[in-house]
Amino acid sequence: VLHALAQDPRIAVADVDILKERGYIGRYQIRLMPTQVLYNAKGEETGRHMGKISGEEILARLGLASSNAATGDALPKAAL
Protein backbone atom coordinates (compact mmCIF):
# COMPACT_ATOMS: atom_id res chain seq x y z
CA VAL A 1 0.00 0.00 0.00
CA LEU A 2 2.70 2.50 0.97
CA HIS A 3 4.73 1.75 -2.15
CA ALA A 4 1.72 2.48 -4.39
CA LEU A 5 0.95 5.69 -2.50
CA ALA A 6 4.57 6.81 -2.77
CA GLN A 7 4.15 6.85 -6.57
CA ASP A 8 1.64 9.72 -6.24
CA PRO A 9 3.55 13.02 -6.59
CA ARG A 10 1.04 14.81 -4.33
CA ILE A 11 2.17 13.01 -1.20
CA ALA A 12 5.36 11.99 0.59
CA VAL A 13 5.56 8.60 2.28
CA ALA A 14 7.97 7.57 5.02
CA ASP A 15 8.06 3.93 6.06
CA VAL A 16 9.94 3.60 9.36
CA ASP A 17 10.92 0.31 10.95
CA ILE A 18 10.38 1.21 14.60
CA LEU A 19 12.10 -1.97 15.72
CA LYS A 20 15.31 -0.53 14.26
CA GLU A 21 14.51 3.15 14.92
CA ARG A 22 13.20 2.93 18.49
CA GLY A 23 13.42 6.70 19.03
CA TYR A 24 10.37 7.13 16.80
CA ILE A 25 8.17 5.22 19.25
CA GLY A 26 8.18 7.99 21.85
CA ARG A 27 8.69 10.86 19.42
CA TYR A 28 5.55 9.98 17.44
CA GLN A 29 3.63 8.28 20.27
CA ILE A 30 3.44 4.90 18.54
CA ARG A 31 1.28 2.52 20.59
CA LEU A 32 0.51 -0.17 18.01
CA MET A 33 2.04 -1.44 14.80
CA PRO A 34 1.25 -0.39 12.19
CA THR A 35 0.45 3.25 12.93
CA GLN A 36 -0.07 5.81 10.17
CA VAL A 37 0.48 9.45 11.11
CA LEU A 38 -0.82 11.95 8.55
CA TYR A 39 0.54 15.47 8.13
CA ASN A 40 -0.45 18.45 6.02
CA ALA A 41 1.98 20.42 3.85
CA LYS A 42 2.88 22.59 6.87
CA GLY A 43 4.05 19.53 8.82
CA GLU A 44 1.07 19.62 11.19
CA GLU A 45 -0.43 16.31 12.23
CA THR A 46 -3.91 16.01 10.75
CA GLY A 47 -4.75 12.47 11.73
CA ARG A 48 -3.55 9.10 12.84
CA HIS A 49 -4.71 5.54 12.42
CA MET A 50 -3.60 2.43 14.29
CA GLY A 51 -3.84 -0.92 12.52
CA LYS A 52 -4.20 -1.83 8.87
CA ILE A 53 -5.72 0.71 6.50
CA SER A 54 -6.32 0.73 2.76
CA GLY A 55 -4.65 3.13 0.36
CA GLU A 56 -8.07 4.48 -0.57
CA GLU A 57 -8.79 5.29 3.08
CA ILE A 58 -5.43 7.04 3.46
CA LEU A 59 -6.17 9.16 0.37
CA ALA A 60 -9.63 9.97 1.72
CA ARG A 61 -8.17 11.06 5.07
CA LEU A 62 -5.71 13.27 3.20
CA GLY A 63 -8.58 14.76 1.18
CA LEU A 64 -7.21 13.43 -2.10
CA ALA A 65 -8.98 11.53 -4.84
CA SER A 66 -7.57 8.09 -5.67
CA SER A 67 -6.22 9.08 -9.07
CA ASN A 68 -2.82 9.46 -10.64
CA ALA A 69 -2.23 13.21 -10.66
CA ALA A 70 0.29 13.00 -13.48
CA THR A 71 -2.01 11.26 -15.95
CA GLY A 72 -5.44 11.75 -14.43
CA ASP A 73 -5.93 7.97 -14.47
CA ALA A 74 -7.38 6.17 -11.50
CA LEU A 75 -4.86 4.16 -9.50
CA PRO A 76 -5.58 0.43 -9.74
CA LYS A 77 -7.41 -0.82 -6.65
CA ALA A 78 -4.88 -3.63 -6.34
CA ALA A 79 -2.14 -1.01 -5.99
CA LEU A 80 -3.92 0.63 -3.10
mmCIF file of C-alpha atoms in Angstrom:
data_model
loop_
_atom_site.group_PDB
_atom_site.id
_atom_site.type_symbol
_atom_site.label_atom_id
_atom_site.label_comp_id
_atom_site.label_asym_id
_atom_site.label_seq_id
_atom_site.Cartn_x
_atom_site.Cartn_y
_atom_site.Cartn_z
ATOM 1 C CA VAL A 1 0.000 0.000 0.000
ATOM 2 C CA LEU A 2 2.702 2.498 0.968
ATOM 3 C CA HIS A 3 4.734 1.747 -2.151
ATOM 4 C CA ALA A 4 1.722 2.477 -4.387
ATOM 5 C CA LEU A 5 0.946 5.694 -2.499
ATOM 6 C CA ALA A 6 4.573 6.811 -2.774
ATOM 7 C CA GLN A 7 4.150 6.848 -6.574
ATOM 8 C CA ASP A 8 1.645 9.718 -6.242
ATOM 9 C CA PRO A 9 3.551 13.023 -6.588
ATOM 10 C CA ARG A 10 1.039 14.809 -4.333
ATOM 11 C CA ILE A 11 2.169 13.006 -1.196
ATOM 12 C CA ALA A 12 5.359 11.988 0.595
ATOM 13 C CA VAL A 13 5.557 8.595 2.283
ATOM 14 C CA ALA A 14 7.975 7.573 5.021
ATOM 15 C CA ASP A 15 8.062 3.932 6.062
ATOM 16 C CA VAL A 16 9.939 3.600 9.356
ATOM 17 C CA ASP A 17 10.924 0.305 10.952
ATOM 18 C CA ILE A 18 10.385 1.207 14.603
ATOM 19 C CA LEU A 19 12.099 -1.971 15.718
ATOM 20 C CA LYS A 20 15.314 -0.528 14.258
ATOM 21 C CA GLU A 21 14.507 3.145 14.919
ATOM 22 C CA ARG A 22 13.198 2.932 18.492
ATOM 23 C CA GLY A 23 13.423 6.700 19.028
ATOM 24 C CA TYR A 24 10.373 7.131 16.805
ATOM 25 C CA ILE A 25 8.166 5.219 19.252
ATOM 26 C CA GLY A 26 8.177 7.990 21.846
ATOM 27 C CA ARG A 27 8.685 10.864 19.425
ATOM 28 C CA TYR A 28 5.553 9.984 17.444
ATOM 29 C CA GLN A 29 3.626 8.279 20.272
ATOM 30 C CA ILE A 30 3.439 4.903 18.544
ATOM 31 C CA ARG A 31 1.284 2.522 20.588
ATOM 32 C CA LEU A 32 0.509 -0.167 18.012
ATOM 33 C CA MET A 33 2.040 -1.436 14.796
ATOM 34 C CA PRO A 34 1.251 -0.388 12.190
ATOM 35 C CA THR A 35 0.451 3.253 12.927
ATOM 36 C CA GLN A 36 -0.066 5.807 10.169
ATOM 37 C CA VAL A 37 0.483 9.455 11.108
ATOM 38 C CA LEU A 38 -0.819 11.948 8.554
ATOM 39 C CA TYR A 39 0.545 15.474 8.133
ATOM 40 C CA ASN A 40 -0.448 18.453 6.020
ATOM 41 C CA ALA A 41 1.979 20.423 3.849
ATOM 42 C CA LYS A 42 2.875 22.586 6.871
ATOM 43 C CA GLY A 43 4.053 19.532 8.824
ATOM 44 C CA GLU A 44 1.074 19.623 11.193
ATOM 45 C CA GLU A 45 -0.429 16.307 12.231
ATOM 46 C CA THR A 46 -3.908 16.008 10.746
ATOM 47 C CA GLY A 47 -4.755 12.469 11.731
ATOM 48 C CA ARG A 48 -3.547 9.101 12.837
ATOM 49 C CA HIS A 49 -4.707 5.535 12.424
ATOM 50 C CA MET A 50 -3.600 2.434 14.293
ATOM 51 C CA GLY A 51 -3.836 -0.917 12.516
ATOM 52 C CA LYS A 52 -4.201 -1.827 8.867
ATOM 53 C CA ILE A 53 -5.720 0.714 6.499
ATOM 54 C CA SER A 54 -6.318 0.733 2.757
ATOM 55 C CA GLY A 55 -4.653 3.133 0.360
ATOM 56 C CA GLU A 56 -8.067 4.481 -0.573
ATOM 57 C CA GLU A 57 -8.789 5.291 3.081
ATOM 58 C CA ILE A 58 -5.428 7.045 3.459
ATOM 59 C CA LEU A 59 -6.170 9.163 0.375
ATOM 60 C CA ALA A 60 -9.634 9.974 1.725
ATOM 61 C CA ARG A 61 -8.172 11.057 5.073
ATOM 62 C CA LEU A 62 -5.714 13.273 3.196
ATOM 63 C CA GLY A 63 -8.581 14.757 1.182
ATOM 64 C CA LEU A 64 -7.207 13.429 -2.096
ATOM 65 C CA ALA A 65 -8.979 11.525 -4.842
ATOM 66 C CA SER A 66 -7.567 8.094 -5.671
ATOM 67 C CA SER A 67 -6.219 9.084 -9.074
ATOM 68 C CA ASN A 68 -2.821 9.457 -10.635
ATOM 69 C CA ALA A 69 -2.228 13.206 -10.658
ATOM 70 C CA ALA A 70 0.294 13.005 -13.485
ATOM 71 C CA THR A 71 -2.008 11.264 -15.951
ATOM 72 C CA GLY A 72 -5.441 11.748 -14.431
ATOM 73 C CA ASP A 73 -5.935 7.973 -14.468
ATOM 74 C CA ALA A 74 -7.382 6.166 -11.499
ATOM 75 C CA LEU A 75 -4.865 4.158 -9.505
ATOM 76 C CA PRO A 76 -5.585 0.432 -9.737
ATOM 77 C CA LYS A 77 -7.410 -0.818 -6.647
ATOM 78 C CA ALA A 78 -4.882 -3.635 -6.343
ATOM 79 C CA ALA A 79 -2.135 -1.008 -5.988
ATOM 80 C CA LEU A 80 -3.925 0.631 -3.102
#
